[in-house]
């Protein structure tokens, strides 16, 4: 069979919504696109632990601390699932980590903003995890098996992340005037960076066409962004908070909320490494990797010892 035959067969499977598994034939571009997206997704999960980790020791109660700790631990697990999914396509974990530590790899721009107070834990849970859910639920139907299956587990945990964030904000909004103002200030800072999580506009998206054709992506960046706005506005009303977009207006014709212009210069600037926290985030990850070397060495030594022991037992049998 020629490559063309294989490609024809591949797209026939994609069009029948069959799952592509790691050992199946796939176009090199499909493999590379998946490694790129899954690696960035994994990096986002791991780097995403840092902004919230700041508040584990500052949580206002044991209950809040336990919920935040559980959420952050979940994010670590999400990252590990996704690194493993990338490895099924031949990606080397050490290479992926090196790309993150040297600034070569992207991760979601949202995690390059500072967390200034406890209300930010609410805004991150409600908005950032809320955006992540809208972006990740369609990925449960992604054409690549391991990615889709990882997303099923991830999305179950994201729902708890978003609920605990919304509840933090609700408590603040039902609190003192200062607490409500703290929540409003936080939403003012986190709304537009959350809108950027869905990627550039469809006309500027360089990967969407191929990702949609191969059913990695099920909906476009702008479609999912619109769902995010439509879902967030009524929730903001329940909180009694104002989304910081003066052009936000319900469109009776489309039955969607029209929204203002995203600052794409800011987006590109942060993606290129010039955001408020890019450098400290990458340094924190590199330090964690370096300081954790002894754990990796011990685990490797242990597994080698186990392998030797199994081999000797087999030889004696
Ligand atoms: N931050 C940084 N880079 C971004 C970005 C963002 N918010 N949005 C897009 N980009 C990059 C893309 O990676 C791409 O660059 P590349 O070609 O060098 O990789 C470029 O901008 C053009 O964007 P495209 O729309 O063409 O790229 P994609 O088709 O990959 O779409 C995406 C971007 C929608 C983020 C898609 O990659 C995706 O759905 N990824 C999986 C979900 C994910 O990674 N979410 C990130 C957050 S994870 C999270 O929030 C965890 C939660 O538990 C808190």
XYZ file of C-alpha atoms and ligand atoms in Angstrom:
371
model
C 0.000 0.000 0.000
C 1.199 3.541 -0.767
C 1.226 6.387 1.763
C -1.789 7.763 -0.062
C -3.646 4.497 0.559
C -2.734 4.664 4.240
C -3.854 8.320 4.426
C -7.140 7.519 2.707
C -7.737 4.686 5.171
C -6.774 6.954 8.093
C -9.226 9.702 7.171
C -11.955 7.134 6.495
C -11.479 5.979 10.112
C -11.482 9.596 11.373
C -14.706 10.309 9.469
C -16.302 7.215 11.026
C -15.330 8.605 14.460
C -13.056 5.630 15.133
C -10.414 6.091 17.820
C -6.822 6.154 16.594
C -4.549 4.203 18.951
C -0.773 4.690 19.420
C 0.242 1.663 17.346
C -2.132 2.510 14.442
C -0.838 4.064 11.239
C -1.148 7.861 11.368
C 0.174 10.802 9.331
C 3.362 12.255 10.825
C 1.608 15.649 10.974
C -1.174 14.128 13.112
C 1.385 12.592 15.494
C 3.361 15.839 15.771
C 0.208 17.934 16.321
C -0.889 15.626 19.126
C 2.516 15.634 20.850
C 2.582 19.433 20.584
C -0.901 19.904 22.057
C -0.711 17.186 24.732
C 2.731 18.356 25.883
C 1.547 21.967 26.155
C -1.571 20.789 27.921
C 0.535 18.788 30.387
C 2.890 21.747 30.955
C -0.148 23.950 31.591
C -1.425 21.579 34.259
C 1.940 21.428 36.050
C 2.724 25.157 35.811
C -0.926 25.831 36.693
C -0.270 24.409 40.183
C 2.078 27.294 41.020
C -0.250 30.324 41.216
C -2.600 28.510 43.638
C 0.177 26.826 45.654
C 0.896 30.294 47.061
C -2.333 30.135 49.028
C -2.201 26.670 50.587
C -0.632 28.182 53.701
C -2.860 31.290 53.501
C -6.257 29.568 53.198
C -8.819 31.156 55.570
C -9.945 27.796 57.020
C -8.955 24.134 57.188
C -11.872 23.305 54.850
C -10.654 25.805 52.226
C -7.086 24.535 52.625
C -8.159 20.905 52.113
C -10.178 21.757 48.979
C -7.339 23.832 47.486
C -4.784 21.130 48.296
C -6.980 18.479 46.643
C -7.397 20.653 43.537
C -3.672 21.277 43.171
C -2.913 17.580 43.606
C -5.487 16.830 40.881
C -3.671 19.182 38.500
C -0.433 17.240 39.053
C -2.260 14.031 38.147
C -3.713 15.652 35.021
C -0.224 16.626 33.954
C 1.065 13.075 34.457
C -1.804 11.543 32.423
C -1.021 13.927 29.594
C 2.744 13.361 29.642
C 2.009 9.610 29.488
C -0.386 10.171 26.558
C 2.358 12.109 24.740
C 4.843 9.304 25.474
C 2.566 6.771 23.720
C 3.505 8.632 20.506
C 7.227 8.393 21.174
C 7.783 11.685 22.995
C 10.582 11.455 25.594
C 9.570 12.824 29.025
C 13.026 14.320 29.668
C 12.924 16.145 26.325
C 9.464 17.536 27.073
C 10.647 18.789 30.466
C 13.793 20.273 28.921
C 11.661 22.182 26.398
C 9.586 23.592 29.271
C 12.657 24.515 31.361
C 14.439 26.209 28.461
C 11.353 28.220 27.482
C 11.019 26.365 24.145
C 7.664 24.821 25.072
C 4.428 26.758 25.450
C 1.952 26.441 28.270
C -1.298 28.325 28.820
C -0.651 32.071 29.103
C -3.150 32.342 31.961
C -0.636 30.940 34.427
C 1.720 33.849 33.888
C -0.452 36.232 35.896
C 0.122 36.826 39.637
C -2.252 35.727 42.394
C -2.652 38.711 44.732
C -5.159 37.507 47.356
C -7.576 34.738 48.370
C -10.292 35.967 45.979
C -7.966 34.947 43.143
C -8.379 31.312 44.250
C -12.078 31.770 43.599
C -11.560 33.504 40.257
C -9.113 30.831 39.080
C -11.455 27.994 40.077
C -14.547 29.639 38.590
C -13.082 31.211 35.430
C -9.860 29.330 34.599
C -11.152 25.862 35.442
C -14.514 26.849 33.974
C -12.775 27.707 30.692
C -10.714 24.518 30.931
C -13.893 22.432 31.281
C -15.437 23.977 28.163
C -12.230 23.323 26.270
C -11.615 19.838 27.673
C -15.082 18.256 27.492
C -14.952 18.176 23.638
C -11.472 16.611 23.956
C -13.168 13.558 25.540
C -14.293 12.887 21.950
C -10.851 13.584 20.471
C -9.878 11.127 17.706
C -6.727 10.007 19.579
C -7.686 7.299 22.115
C -5.256 7.958 24.983
C -5.961 11.738 24.938
C -9.743 11.238 24.890
C -9.594 8.704 27.733
C -7.333 10.936 29.849
C -9.818 13.793 29.383
C -12.755 11.759 30.740
C -11.014 11.466 34.117
C -9.715 15.054 34.014
C -13.139 16.562 33.328
C -14.717 14.788 36.323
C -12.167 16.492 38.584
C -12.397 19.885 36.809
C -16.089 20.154 37.747
C -15.122 20.030 41.445
C -12.405 22.638 40.757
C -14.885 25.043 39.222
C -17.525 24.530 41.943
C -15.070 25.182 44.763
C -13.937 28.370 43.001
C -17.495 29.620 42.491
C -18.278 28.867 46.149
C -15.238 30.852 47.347
C -16.495 33.870 45.372
C -20.086 33.394 46.596
C -18.861 33.437 50.216
C -16.928 36.657 49.553
C -19.853 38.269 47.704
C -22.141 37.453 50.647
C -19.538 38.796 53.070
C -18.489 42.333 53.937
C -18.345 45.197 51.447
C -14.544 44.855 51.369
C -14.785 41.113 50.634
C -17.194 41.699 47.749
C -14.877 44.382 46.379
C -11.989 41.903 46.630
C -14.005 39.431 44.503
C -14.858 42.139 41.935
C -11.227 43.252 41.714
C -10.162 39.666 41.157
C -12.689 39.144 38.320
C -11.489 42.400 36.771
C -7.954 40.957 36.615
C -8.745 37.408 35.568
C -11.607 37.772 33.049
C -9.703 38.779 29.919
C -6.717 36.396 30.463
C -9.324 33.611 30.878
C -10.866 34.588 27.526
C -7.416 34.172 25.973
C -7.244 30.532 27.149
C -9.252 29.489 24.098
C -6.438 30.600 21.810
C -6.303 33.230 19.076
C -9.374 34.062 17.015
C -10.294 31.455 14.414
C -8.900 33.618 11.603
C -5.492 33.725 13.378
C -5.403 30.096 14.551
C -2.591 28.311 12.706
C -3.420 24.777 13.899
C -7.218 24.686 14.010
C -7.869 23.704 10.412
C -5.819 20.483 10.607
C -6.881 19.772 14.205
C -10.544 20.061 13.207
C -10.036 17.951 10.037
C -8.461 15.167 12.129
C -11.033 15.613 14.943
C -8.443 16.467 17.573
C -10.431 19.669 17.973
C -14.200 19.309 17.834
C -15.041 23.020 18.026
C -13.170 26.149 17.020
C -11.480 28.530 19.467
C -14.159 31.188 18.996
C -17.054 28.706 19.341
C -15.763 27.558 22.727
C -14.988 31.153 23.791
C -18.577 32.137 23.005
C -19.848 29.232 25.132
C -17.636 30.497 27.957
C -19.092 34.023 27.785
C -22.663 32.708 27.569
C -22.092 30.453 30.609
C -20.197 33.017 32.705
C -22.532 36.007 32.427
C -25.549 34.466 34.259
C -23.189 33.048 36.910
C -21.650 36.503 37.412
C -25.202 37.834 37.899
C -25.806 35.260 40.648
C -22.587 36.416 42.339
C -23.604 40.044 41.903
C -20.337 40.726 40.079
C -19.802 42.711 36.879
C -17.721 41.184 34.082
C -15.192 43.895 33.072
C -16.449 44.272 29.488
C -18.531 47.402 28.784
C -19.461 46.000 25.369
C -21.015 42.837 26.820
C -24.575 42.818 25.444
C -27.169 40.125 24.847
C -27.860 39.682 21.147
C -31.512 38.739 20.675
C -30.852 37.715 17.073
C -28.034 35.234 17.804
C -29.154 34.390 21.380
C -25.545 34.850 22.492
C -23.709 37.516 24.503
C -21.694 39.852 22.274
C -18.378 40.801 23.867
C -15.631 43.363 23.449
C -12.251 43.149 21.723
C -9.552 40.925 23.297
C -6.153 42.594 23.656
C -4.200 40.292 21.299
C -1.021 42.315 21.779
C -1.153 41.395 25.473
C -1.848 37.754 24.544
C 1.079 37.542 22.125
C 3.349 39.350 24.559
C 2.590 36.873 27.364
C 2.855 33.859 25.024
C 6.267 35.122 23.906
C 7.475 35.032 27.517
C 6.975 38.667 28.548
C 4.081 38.216 30.954
C 4.223 39.306 34.629
C 5.248 35.850 35.916
C 6.721 33.885 32.998
C 10.265 33.890 34.345
C 9.414 32.943 37.945
C 7.061 30.176 36.766
C 9.695 28.542 34.533
C 12.363 28.976 37.232
C 10.082 27.349 39.827
C 9.561 24.367 37.527
C 13.282 24.061 36.764
C 14.180 24.249 40.481
C 11.566 21.581 41.274
C 13.002 19.356 38.539
C 16.589 19.833 39.745
C 15.694 19.395 43.438
C 13.667 16.284 42.604
C 16.535 14.519 40.793
C 17.333 12.371 43.852
C 13.745 11.042 43.872
C 13.970 10.073 40.194
C 17.390 8.460 40.742
C 16.097 6.482 43.741
C 13.028 5.295 41.799
C 15.212 4.279 38.844
C 17.668 2.431 41.129
C 14.789 0.640 42.853
C 13.155 -0.437 39.583
C 16.549 -1.640 38.266
C 17.033 -3.690 41.491
C 13.550 -5.165 41.043
C 14.354 -6.044 37.411
C 17.615 -7.752 38.435
C 15.821 -9.706 41.200
C 13.127 -10.931 38.746
C 15.851 -11.968 36.281
C 17.773 -13.942 38.967
C 14.568 -15.631 40.144
C 13.770 -16.585 36.555
C 17.307 -18.034 36.051
C 17.022 -20.092 39.295
C 13.590 -21.488 38.310
N -1.457 30.209 25.919
C -0.298 29.931 25.257
N -0.233 29.597 23.952
C -1.394 29.526 23.286
C -2.636 29.771 23.886
C -2.631 30.121 25.271
N -3.757 30.402 25.929
N -3.612 29.606 22.957
C -2.995 29.273 21.812
N -1.667 29.236 22.011
C -0.653 28.956 20.988
C -0.800 27.586 20.398
O -0.087 26.622 21.162
C -0.199 27.792 19.011
O 1.199 27.801 19.109
P 2.085 26.560 18.574
O 1.628 26.270 17.164
O 3.495 27.028 18.667
O 1.768 25.415 19.503
C -0.603 29.229 18.670
O -0.890 29.865 19.918
C -1.789 29.316 17.730
O -2.928 28.803 18.407
P -3.839 27.689 17.723
O -5.264 28.007 18.019
O -3.445 27.494 16.310
O -3.345 26.422 18.560
P -4.188 25.141 18.988
O -4.933 24.590 17.826
O -3.247 24.277 19.699
O -5.296 25.721 20.013
C -5.671 25.476 22.389
C -4.895 26.229 21.282
C -7.154 25.821 22.242
C -5.136 25.897 23.749
C -5.448 23.970 22.167
O -4.062 23.728 22.149
C -6.077 23.109 23.244
O -7.278 22.917 23.246
N -5.239 22.547 24.135
C -5.731 21.597 25.122
C -6.287 22.298 26.348
C -5.230 23.123 27.052
O -4.067 23.027 26.815
N -5.678 23.998 27.944
C -4.731 24.855 28.623
C -5.125 25.054 30.013
S -5.041 23.599 30.970
C -5.792 24.089 32.332
O -6.343 25.127 32.386
C -5.769 23.150 33.487
C -6.830 23.436 34.478
O -6.905 22.334 35.349
C -6.535 24.654 35.305
